Amino acid sequence: MLQLKNIYKEYGGGDTCVPVLYDITLSINDGEFVAIMGPSGSGKSTLMHILGCLDIATRGNYTINNIEVGHAHEEKLEELRRNEIGFVFQSFNLLPRRTVLENVMLPLVYAHVPFEKRESRAIEALAKAGFDTSRIHHKSNQISGGQAQRVAIARALVNNPHIILADEPTGNLDSKTGEIVLGTFQSINKREKATVILITHERDVAEHADRIIFLKDGKIASDEKNKHIRKTIYYDAH
Amino acid sequence: MTLIDLFREVYTAIVANKFRSGLTVLGIIIGISSVVVLLAIGAGTQKSIEERIQSIGSNLIMVQPSFGRGQGAVNQGRGSVQTLTIDDFEKISKEIDGIRAISPEINGRRQVIYQRKNTNTQVIGVSDTYQHIRALEIDVGDFFTEQQVANVSRFAVLGSTTKTDLFGDDDAIKKRIRIGGIDFTVIGIIKSKGQSGFGSQDDRIIIPYTTAQRYFSKNNYISSIQISSLFSGEEMIVVQEKIQQLLLSIHKINNPAQADFSVVNQSDIIDTASSITKTLTGFLISVAAISLIVGGIGIMNMMLTNVTERIREIGLRKAVGASKKNIRMQFLFEAIVLTSIGGVCGIILGIVISFILEYFFNIASDVSLNSILVSVLVSSVIGIVFGYIPARTAANLSPIDALRHE
């Protein structure tokens, strides 16, 4: 379970202090599919960085499964990122000169997974993400945007993390491919019981989640169950 | 992250930037091969000079005239000082133990004529023992005997260069030559010895000192006394000191600092020559060091560019769990691999160049294990020192800033 209590985030200090998040308190249960929504500058990316242990809050408490993150050392944050969290970015962030398989195996390199087990785990993750496994030896810059995002999802899944953080995952995709990718997230959430946190500024995208947290000017404006879950094309790996 | 993973990452990164990696390695190759070649030339020169000095003879002690310090206002050149006499030579040979052979030397440059050919060369008057003192090997004919010295014979032994100058390829033995207007008969030719570092040992004529005294110097003074000691090392220094004491008493000098002669041994000469070659080697190394530093800065520059180009990748790696140490090791390892490749190629190239210089250009060079070890050490230090700063920069990047970087 993720718990944030009275989280503040400010950049700079003194006269040049720029406040970004004000007094954020929220809990996200294991296995939830949450969308964090808000306009540009609302602080949603900053919140995602804090949730993803890429950054720490200026004040307040943040715990992941009762482990305090706010005061953790760099090494502890690295360990949490390695074992508990998987990231999916808007621009995919795949290593261009590497194959699909090598990209998905990357987190396993840092998680000390023995070399002989990496390939099978990567192929398994690619299948879960709905990637056509006959193309695993293609270079990552030789595949389409939709396929690239599936590779990125597979990379996020490969280490069996409890939390998947997706920052505008459909931002660089056409609406049809976007729908398929969002369906993949729903599928992963249901099948793998992983907590999925989706950052978006689009209502259509947010409505794929079970719960929508709306941020405005660095504060939680609303936090409610989504009563109008959109029908999506569920991806069925099997 | 295992060592194999590290190698795999480094290999992919180097191959992805073949041209830039190649240029960086080239910088290191030039630097390291310069160090190997210059150290080899330094060591080769030193070895060659020492060998030449050794070839003068063994356990050699030389007494030369010098101008006592503190005496007189005008310091004359060594060659013009006349303080040693035949009497000094005779007393040393009678009174000092531990001498294997001793000979005076009376030097002068003379015009030498054979038929229509003439040359100006060094003519030295010595005793029959000089052949053993200076380890002279007779190529053709004989050296003069004790009897011939006593008889003030006008016999001459020619150095190989002088022989060629006067006779070309013709036979010289028993031919008559004129030295400074006096007729001499050639009785022997000395085998070539080459340069000693103090002029050619081959361009000279050796005659009995008695003859040189009677016809040329016409006084009792001599240019030097050449002694071959029975001993080497510490015992030779004892002999050297005894000679010093004896000459001081003959010349009635109380303060050794004011001696009008100097007694030196071969190792003194070798030491002096070595200190000169060491200075030369030091100079050569500092030139090579500059090229190595330039090569090192090349590595740092490339690695910094590399870090800048791969900021997003570094951010991603951090996001998927890479630790600071993983990132630092990856970039440091890349620099070390590049320098190692450059180092190994540089050492091989250096050895090849040294070989070419020695065999095709006759430049003395001696590639020692030390020079290779120094090069390996230097290239490793360059890899680590110049690779560390970019590696640290990469490791310290914040993952968010790195991911946002365009």
XYZ file of C-alpha atoms in Angstrom:
644
model
C 0.000 0.000 0.000
C 1.192 3.499 -0.840
C 0.509 6.175 1.743
C 1.221 9.876 1.436
C 0.666 12.152 4.445
C 0.861 15.921 4.203
C 3.310 15.860 1.307
C 4.786 19.202 0.216
C 7.218 19.703 -2.623
C 9.052 22.935 -3.288
C 11.808 23.698 -5.757
C 14.541 26.198 -4.938
C 14.637 28.035 -1.623
C 14.252 31.439 0.001
C 12.824 34.133 -2.276
C 13.023 31.876 -5.342
C 11.096 29.010 -3.715
C 8.571 27.509 -6.145
C 5.872 25.431 -4.383
C 4.544 22.570 -6.538
C 2.628 20.245 -4.213
C 0.601 21.342 -1.178
C -0.429 19.062 1.597
C -1.126 15.923 -0.416
C -2.607 13.103 1.638
C -3.767 9.938 -0.075
C -3.618 6.138 0.091
C -3.455 3.741 -2.843
C -4.259 0.119 -2.073
C -2.539 -2.865 -3.621
C -4.074 -3.845 -6.941
C -5.811 -0.517 -7.569
C -5.880 1.128 -10.997
C -5.611 4.838 -10.327
C -5.436 7.737 -12.740
C -3.861 10.993 -11.585
C -5.311 13.685 -13.741
C -4.834 17.372 -14.050
C -3.919 20.193 -16.394
C -0.341 21.137 -17.218
C 1.467 22.565 -14.194
C -0.891 20.937 -11.710
C 1.986 18.963 -10.174
C 1.012 15.494 -11.425
C 4.452 14.665 -12.825
C 6.097 15.803 -9.596
C 3.687 13.582 -7.662
C 4.560 10.686 -9.942
C 8.303 11.263 -9.331
C 7.725 11.148 -5.592
C 5.511 8.042 -5.885
C 8.174 6.430 -8.100
C 11.050 7.208 -5.684
C 12.742 9.279 -8.373
C 12.478 12.294 -6.074
C 11.725 12.923 -2.415
C 9.207 15.303 -0.853
C 10.303 18.527 0.838
C 8.042 17.745 3.812
C 5.615 15.018 4.790
C 5.673 11.225 4.966
C 5.541 8.684 2.173
C 5.527 4.947 2.821
C 5.509 1.972 0.459
C 4.277 -1.126 2.308
C 5.169 0.641 5.564
C 8.713 1.434 4.408
C 9.410 5.126 4.943
C 10.646 6.641 1.688
C 10.879 10.316 2.587
C 13.995 9.972 4.679
C 15.529 6.995 2.868
C 19.076 7.076 1.555
C 19.864 7.047 -2.146
C 20.663 3.316 -1.977
C 17.232 2.537 -0.493
C 15.484 4.539 -3.237
C 17.536 2.679 -5.861
C 16.494 -0.630 -4.321
C 12.795 0.346 -4.293
C 12.956 1.443 -7.932
C 14.696 -1.808 -8.805
C 12.329 -4.181 -7.009
C 8.977 -2.481 -6.391
C 8.328 -0.091 -9.266
C 8.085 -0.290 -13.033
C 8.041 2.875 -15.173
C 6.362 3.526 -18.514
C 7.172 6.868 -20.142
C 5.381 8.953 -22.749
C 8.372 8.783 -25.087
C 9.011 5.056 -24.412
C 12.705 5.675 -23.573
C 13.969 2.532 -25.246
C 17.704 2.163 -25.932
C 17.788 2.698 -29.711
C 20.729 0.510 -30.676
C 19.521 -2.461 -28.643
C 17.059 -5.167 -29.632
C 13.579 -5.421 -28.129
C 14.776 -8.338 -26.005
C 17.839 -6.458 -24.715
C 15.666 -3.487 -23.757
C 13.291 -5.640 -21.754
C 16.174 -7.475 -20.061
C 17.781 -4.201 -18.881
C 16.119 -4.049 -15.403
C 17.136 -7.689 -14.815
C 20.799 -6.710 -15.268
C 20.542 -4.384 -12.275
C 18.357 -6.806 -10.276
C 21.163 -9.406 -10.335
C 19.018 -11.943 -12.201
C 21.274 -14.713 -13.592
C 21.948 -14.336 -17.294
C 20.353 -17.651 -18.314
C 16.986 -16.667 -16.739
C 16.799 -13.203 -18.269
C 15.668 -14.149 -21.752
C 12.750 -16.364 -20.678
C 11.543 -13.717 -18.214
C 11.778 -11.006 -20.855
C 9.828 -13.081 -23.383
C 7.189 -13.783 -20.719
C 6.865 -10.052 -19.972
C 6.637 -9.239 -23.702
C 3.821 -11.751 -24.053
C 1.975 -10.202 -21.079
C 2.346 -6.787 -22.691
C 0.890 -8.146 -25.941
C 4.044 -7.821 -28.014
C 4.451 -10.088 -30.999
C 7.268 -12.287 -29.673
C 8.468 -13.219 -33.146
C 9.929 -9.710 -33.370
C 12.015 -9.749 -30.194
C 15.285 -9.514 -32.107
C 14.273 -6.363 -33.959
C 16.122 -3.184 -33.030
C 13.911 -0.993 -30.864
C 14.058 1.862 -33.407
C 12.665 -0.423 -36.119
C 9.227 -0.936 -34.548
C 6.063 1.180 -34.484
C 5.075 3.540 -31.629
C 2.393 1.178 -30.330
C 4.810 -1.747 -30.378
C 7.499 0.381 -28.719
C 5.124 1.263 -25.882
C 4.320 -2.428 -25.398
C 8.063 -3.090 -25.154
C 8.275 -0.319 -22.555
C 5.380 -1.912 -20.638
C 7.116 -5.299 -20.830
C 10.271 -3.667 -19.447
C 8.222 -2.236 -16.579
C 6.675 -5.677 -15.905
C 9.753 -7.854 -16.249
C 10.842 -7.557 -12.623
C 7.323 -8.357 -11.323
C 6.968 -4.990 -9.557
C 4.035 -4.229 -7.243
C 3.542 -0.782 -8.718
C 3.490 0.327 -12.340
C 3.750 4.050 -12.953
C 2.812 5.245 -16.418
C 3.451 8.881 -17.334
C 1.202 9.901 -20.258
C 1.682 6.456 -21.846
C -0.636 7.238 -24.763
C 0.661 10.766 -25.362
C 2.701 9.758 -28.405
C 0.194 7.283 -29.839
C -2.827 7.593 -32.111
C -6.171 7.060 -30.379
C -6.674 3.488 -31.607
C -3.208 2.340 -30.502
C -3.698 4.319 -27.273
C -6.877 2.350 -26.544
C -5.016 -0.926 -27.048
C -2.193 0.167 -24.716
C -4.692 1.256 -22.047
C -6.410 -2.112 -22.421
C -3.063 -3.731 -21.752
C -2.768 -1.754 -18.494
C -6.271 -2.853 -17.459
C -5.372 -6.428 -18.261
C -2.124 -6.269 -16.257
C -4.003 -4.723 -13.345
C -6.592 -7.485 -13.344
C -4.359 -10.468 -14.156
C -1.116 -9.553 -12.368
C -2.824 -7.773 -9.459
C -0.301 -4.972 -9.916
C -1.079 -1.449 -8.721
C -1.231 0.725 -11.839
C -0.905 4.501 -11.537
C -1.608 6.391 -14.711
C -0.647 10.056 -15.113
C -2.617 11.900 -17.743
C -4.200 15.198 -18.596
C -6.932 13.624 -20.702
C -10.314 12.698 -19.213
C -10.771 9.905 -21.858
C -7.570 8.232 -20.726
C -8.279 8.686 -17.003
C -11.643 7.038 -17.393
C -9.960 3.681 -18.027
C -8.974 3.616 -14.336
C -11.065 2.512 -11.335
C -10.280 5.698 -9.421
C -9.480 9.195 -10.590
C -7.508 11.678 -8.500
C -7.793 15.197 -9.883
C -4.939 17.591 -9.118
C -5.245 21.330 -9.458
C -2.565 23.854 -8.532
C -0.673 21.262 -6.539
C -3.635 20.194 -4.438
C -6.034 17.267 -4.631
C -9.212 18.768 -6.073
C -11.126 15.495 -6.109
C -10.536 11.808 -5.409
C -13.357 9.495 -6.358
C -14.242 6.097 -7.698
C -14.756 6.163 -11.455
C -18.396 5.462 -12.123
C -18.069 5.595 -15.892
C -15.327 3.081 -16.616
C -14.804 3.150 -20.347
C -15.144 0.004 -22.323
C -11.806 -0.907 -23.782
C -10.414 -3.564 -26.042
C -8.974 -5.874 -23.436
C -5.855 -7.497 -24.593
C -5.945 -11.190 -23.978
C -2.501 -12.698 -23.984
C -3.884 -16.166 -24.004
C 25.605 -6.047 -12.459
C 28.216 -8.663 -13.282
C 31.572 -8.095 -14.960
C 30.189 -9.746 -18.120
C 27.252 -7.287 -18.120
C 29.732 -4.453 -17.694
C 31.814 -5.695 -20.629
C 28.686 -6.102 -22.752
C 27.539 -2.538 -22.019
C 31.011 -1.116 -22.688
C 31.413 -3.102 -25.904
C 28.031 -1.895 -27.219
C 28.851 1.717 -26.326
C 32.298 1.609 -27.963
C 31.017 -0.108 -31.110
C 28.149 2.385 -31.351
C 30.716 5.212 -31.565
C 33.442 3.534 -33.605
C 34.959 6.665 -35.112
C 35.081 8.677 -31.907
C 36.379 5.715 -29.904
C 39.006 5.141 -32.607
C 40.271 8.720 -32.404
C 40.484 8.535 -28.623
C 42.397 5.266 -28.765
C 44.721 6.807 -31.374
C 45.610 9.600 -28.937
C 46.569 7.049 -26.310
C 48.474 4.921 -28.838
C 50.585 7.927 -29.852
C 51.227 8.867 -26.214
C 52.142 5.378 -25.017
C 54.254 4.458 -28.047
C 56.162 7.761 -27.623
C 56.905 6.828 -24.016
C 58.133 3.351 -25.029
C 60.265 4.677 -27.912
C 61.740 7.596 -25.985
C 62.526 5.435 -22.947
C 64.094 2.871 -25.299
C 66.237 5.543 -26.975
C 67.321 6.887 -23.576
C 68.225 3.408 -22.277
C 69.862 2.455 -25.590
C 72.014 5.607 -25.638
C 73.075 5.038 -22.043
C 73.933 1.387 -22.684
C 75.841 2.240 -25.846
C 77.883 4.974 -24.123
C 78.677 2.671 -21.216
C 79.762 -0.090 -23.593
C 82.008 2.316 -25.478
C 83.578 3.547 -22.248
C 84.075 -0.057 -21.104
C 85.725 -0.792 -24.447
C 88.492 1.712 -23.650
C 89.893 -0.881 -21.269
C 89.121 -2.375 -17.900
C 89.895 -1.085 -14.396
C 91.270 2.037 -15.986
C 92.744 4.862 -13.914
C 93.781 8.066 -15.649
C 96.017 10.820 -14.322
C 95.594 14.115 -16.128
C 97.097 17.527 -15.589
C 94.761 20.117 -14.192
C 95.050 23.627 -12.948
C 94.934 23.732 -9.137
C 91.943 25.708 -7.923
C 92.758 28.936 -6.179
C 96.110 29.295 -7.889
C 96.594 32.085 -10.370
C 94.003 34.406 -11.758
C 93.762 32.999 -15.250
C 92.345 29.566 -15.747
C 93.951 27.816 -18.664
C 92.387 25.092 -20.726
C 93.176 21.578 -19.621
C 95.037 20.714 -22.837
C 97.502 23.524 -22.381
C 98.368 22.694 -18.776
C 101.670 20.943 -18.335
C 102.131 19.571 -14.851
C 102.770 15.855 -15.308
C 106.242 14.615 -16.208
C 107.941 11.386 -17.172
C 109.354 11.326 -13.619
C 105.803 11.184 -12.197
C 105.070 8.232 -14.463
C 108.229 6.408 -13.446
C 107.666 6.972 -9.743
C 104.089 5.698 -9.927
C 105.178 2.582 -11.798
C 107.916 1.875 -9.249
C 106.184 2.739 -5.987
C 102.510 1.860 -6.353
C 101.308 -1.712 -5.903
C 98.262 -3.129 -7.623
C 99.140 -1.840 -11.087
C 98.801 -4.320 -13.937
C 100.098 -1.999 -16.638
C 101.027 1.681 -16.895
C 101.826 3.975 -19.780
C 102.409 7.680 -20.264
C 100.609 9.462 -23.082
C 102.057 12.321 -25.120
C 99.405 13.742 -27.417
C 99.556 16.116 -30.296
C 97.962 16.684 -33.681
C 100.381 16.260 -36.596
C 100.279 16.376 -40.331
C 100.796 12.858 -41.696
C 101.871 12.207 -45.274
C 101.996 9.057 -47.347
C 103.014 9.650 -50.936
C 100.490 12.232 -52.190
C 97.932 11.700 -49.489
C 98.031 13.599 -46.288
C 95.862 13.945 -43.217
C 95.895 15.720 -39.906
C 95.429 13.363 -37.011
C 96.037 12.685 -33.352
C 99.489 11.239 -32.716
C 99.952 9.672 -29.319
C 103.186 8.511 -27.802
C 102.759 5.602 -25.400
C 104.654 2.620 -24.012
C 104.262 -0.972 -25.225
C 101.866 -1.742 -22.342
C 99.290 0.690 -23.748
C 97.953 -2.069 -25.967
C 96.856 -4.025 -22.870
C 95.668 -0.998 -20.900
C 93.319 0.085 -23.688
C 92.501 -3.454 -24.829
C 93.632 -2.695 -28.359
C 93.291 -5.506 -30.857
C 95.811 -5.602 -33.666
C 94.176 -6.296 -37.010
C 97.346 -6.565 -39.109
C 101.040 -6.531 -38.070
C 102.237 -5.926 -34.492
C 102.290 -3.397 -31.683
C 105.758 -2.083 -30.779
C 107.760 -3.827 -28.072
C 109.442 -2.614 -24.846
C 112.756 -2.825 -26.638
C 111.528 -0.693 -29.512
C 110.288 1.904 -27.011
C 113.676 1.903 -25.271
C 115.390 2.261 -28.649
C 113.322 5.338 -29.547
C 112.172 3.505 -32.681
C 110.306 5.351 -35.375
C 107.561 2.781 -35.677
C 103.885 3.685 -35.995
C 100.654 1.763 -35.361
C 97.658 3.203 -37.237
C 94.023 3.414 -36.285
C 91.712 1.898 -38.913
C 90.343 5.273 -40.083
C 93.820 6.790 -40.449
C 94.948 3.722 -42.362
C 92.027 4.058 -44.781
C 92.660 7.811 -45.165
C 96.295 7.235 -46.143
C 96.328 3.858 -47.847
C 92.744 3.118 -48.876
C 92.494 -0.633 -49.353
C 96.231 -1.081 -49.945
C 98.561 -2.869 -47.579
C 100.190 -0.407 -45.140
C 102.635 -2.648 -43.267
C 106.305 -1.677 -43.661
C 105.304 1.405 -45.658
C 107.023 4.622 -44.730
C 104.971 7.635 -43.726
C 106.008 11.110 -42.622
C 104.612 12.344 -39.327
C 105.307 16.000 -38.620
C 108.224 15.815 -41.058
C 109.828 12.707 -39.519
C 109.881 9.327 -41.283
C 108.133 6.400 -39.579
C 107.531 2.790 -40.578
C 104.014 1.391 -40.197
C 104.168 -1.863 -38.234
C 100.522 -2.485 -37.275
C 96.878 -1.591 -37.799
C 94.387 -1.510 -34.917
C 90.923 -3.041 -35.230
C 88.104 -0.525 -35.321
C 86.601 0.459 -31.940
C 84.229 3.186 -32.997
C 83.312 6.351 -31.142
C 84.046 6.368 -27.432
C 81.962 9.437 -26.779
C 85.180 11.411 -26.580
C 86.223 11.336 -30.222
C 87.140 8.501 -32.533
C 89.526 5.853 -31.280
C 90.162 4.855 -34.870
C 91.489 8.134 -36.249
C 94.920 8.203 -34.635
C 98.504 7.054 -34.840
C 100.278 5.414 -31.936
C 104.068 5.722 -31.610
C 106.545 4.989 -28.765
C 106.460 7.761 -26.159
C 110.230 8.016 -26.203
C 110.059 8.811 -29.909
C 107.265 11.350 -29.367
C 109.332 13.004 -26.672
C 112.491 13.200 -28.721
C 111.011 14.390 -32.026
C 107.845 16.252 -31.068
C 107.381 17.434 -27.484
C 111.114 17.818 -26.834
C 110.545 18.230 -23.093
C 109.808 16.132 -20.025
C 106.070 16.831 -19.883
C 103.401 14.281 -20.716
C 99.701 14.596 -21.524
C 98.436 11.887 -19.179
C 99.276 8.659 -17.425
C 97.126 5.635 -18.260
C 96.987 2.872 -15.679
C 95.271 -0.492 -15.669
C 94.683 -1.628 -12.103
C 94.881 -5.236 -10.982
C 91.692 -4.620 -9.035
C 88.246 -3.271 -9.600
C 85.678 -1.599 -7.328
C 86.764 -0.526 -3.836
C 90.282 -1.903 -4.204
C 90.808 0.096 -7.379
C 89.778 3.233 -5.495
C 92.491 2.431 -2.906
C 95.063 2.288 -5.740
C 93.651 5.539 -7.109
C 94.048 7.215 -3.708
C 97.623 5.974 -3.330
C 98.485 7.508 -6.708
C 96.844 10.739 -5.581
C 98.887 10.807 -2.348
C 102.155 9.982 -4.131
C 101.692 12.712 -6.746
C 100.726 15.251 -4.070
C 103.960 14.537 -2.254
C 106.049 14.630 -5.470
C 104.412 17.928 -6.470
C 104.747 19.191 -2.878
C 101.068 20.089 -2.524
C 99.500 19.925 0.932
C 95.907 20.763 0.069
C 94.378 18.130 -2.269
C 91.931 20.792 -3.487
C 94.878 22.626 -5.031
C 96.279 19.574 -6.841
C 97.636 20.332 -10.315
C 96.493 16.969 -11.579
C 93.398 14.832 -11.366
C 93.112 11.094 -10.903
C 89.906 9.648 -12.309
C 88.749 6.109 -12.897
C 86.495 4.610 -15.521
C 83.449 4.476 -13.281
C 83.746 8.246 -12.706
C 83.510 8.693 -16.471
C 80.620 6.257 -16.716
C 78.857 8.087 -13.872
C 79.275 11.418 -15.633
C 78.084 9.967 -18.932
C 75.156 8.283 -17.173
C 74.090 11.496 -15.496
C 74.093 13.195 -18.901
C 72.049 10.421 -20.529
C 69.684 10.390 -17.547
C 69.048 14.090 -18.037
C 68.457 13.383 -21.720
C 66.081 10.524 -20.885
C 64.269 12.762 -18.399
C 63.798 15.365 -21.097
C 62.520 12.771 -23.556
C 60.097 11.387 -20.971
C 58.716 14.831 -20.205
C 58.011 15.318 -23.922
C 56.233 11.946 -23.978
C 54.357 12.833 -20.783
C 52.911 15.902 -22.476
C 51.571 13.783 -25.329
C 50.105 11.363 -22.794
C 48.347 14.162 -20.952
C 46.916 15.386 -24.262
C 45.734 11.817 -24.954
C 44.209 11.658 -21.471
C 42.352 14.916 -21.963
C 41.106 13.435 -25.261
C 39.654 10.511 -23.309
C 38.041 12.824 -20.767
C 36.607 14.985 -23.530
C 35.156 11.988 -25.327
C 33.715 10.542 -22.149
C 32.144 13.884 -21.179
C 30.566 14.146 -24.635
C 29.437 10.578 -24.217
C 27.791 11.388 -20.883
C 26.049 14.454 -22.358
C 24.763 12.441 -25.320
C 23.488 9.670 -23.107
C 21.853 11.683 -20.327
C 18.368 10.287 -21.058
C 19.774 6.785 -21.159
C 21.417 7.351 -17.768
C 18.075 8.609 -16.412
C 16.292 5.543 -17.749
C 18.904 3.200 -16.308
C 18.482 4.868 -12.935
C 14.681 4.601 -13.207
C 14.894 0.853 -13.862
C 17.103 0.318 -10.836
C 20.737 1.147 -11.741
C 22.641 2.411 -8.730
C 25.066 5.326 -8.767
C 27.849 2.771 -8.525
C 26.519 0.869 -11.581
C 26.539 4.044 -13.688
C 29.926 5.191 -12.408
C 31.464 1.766 -13.067
C 30.000 1.615 -16.568
C 31.533 4.920 -17.667
C 34.793 4.384 -15.794
C 35.112 0.923 -17.303
C 34.534 2.366 -20.759
C 37.434 4.789 -20.260
C 39.641 2.037 -18.857
C 38.852 -0.294 -21.769
C 39.673 2.477 -24.282
C 42.963 3.281 -22.544
C 43.828 -0.402 -22.241
C 43.277 -0.949 -25.966
C 45.343 2.195 -26.654
C 47.962 1.090 -24.121
C 48.454 -2.388 -25.575
C 48.547 -1.117 -29.184
C 50.866 1.733 -28.083
C 53.311 -0.676 -26.434
C 53.365 -2.954 -29.496
C 53.816 0.031 -31.834
C 56.552 1.415 -29.555
C 58.464 -1.885 -29.640
C 58.135 -2.054 -33.444
C 59.332 1.563 -33.867
C 62.278 0.950 -31.493
C 63.209 -2.140 -33.515
C 63.008 -0.185 -36.792
C 65.161 2.638 -35.353
C 67.789 0.165 -34.142
C 68.022 -1.993 -37.259
C 67.259 0.405 -40.079
C 68.399 3.791 -38.770
C 71.197 2.661 -36.432
C 69.754 4.608 -33.483
C 70.597 2.814 -30.246
C 67.388 1.766 -28.512
C 66.766 -0.739 -25.790
C 63.151 -1.612 -24.899
C 63.299 -2.648 -21.272
C 60.655 -4.342 -19.147
C 60.723 -1.196 -17.027
C 59.690 1.016 -19.924
C 56.769 -1.328 -20.648
C 55.744 -1.399 -16.986
C 55.929 2.400 -16.834
C 53.716 2.621 -19.948
C 51.169 0.162 -18.548
C 51.100 2.058 -15.261
C 50.765 5.410 -17.005
C 47.953 4.247 -19.304
C 46.049 2.717 -16.387
C 46.399 5.903 -14.365
C 45.211 7.974 -17.350
C 42.194 5.698 -17.833
C 41.199 5.928 -14.198
C 41.989 9.591 -13.572
C 40.579 11.008 -16.809
C 37.700 8.524 -16.884
C 36.659 9.145 -13.300
C 35.428 12.727 -13.690
C 32.945 11.960 -16.532
C 31.894 8.747 -14.738
C 31.194 10.670 -11.538
C 29.292 13.344 -13.492
C 27.105 10.613 -15.030
C 26.519 8.847 -11.721
C 25.524 12.043 -9.935
C 22.879 13.029 -12.473
C 19.427 13.243 -10.957
C 17.173 10.654 -12.668
C 14.385 13.222 -13.196
C 16.672 15.831 -14.768
C 18.256 13.096 -16.882
C 14.873 11.799 -18.098
C 13.675 15.302 -18.924
C 16.835 16.128 -20.882
C 16.148 16.778 -24.565
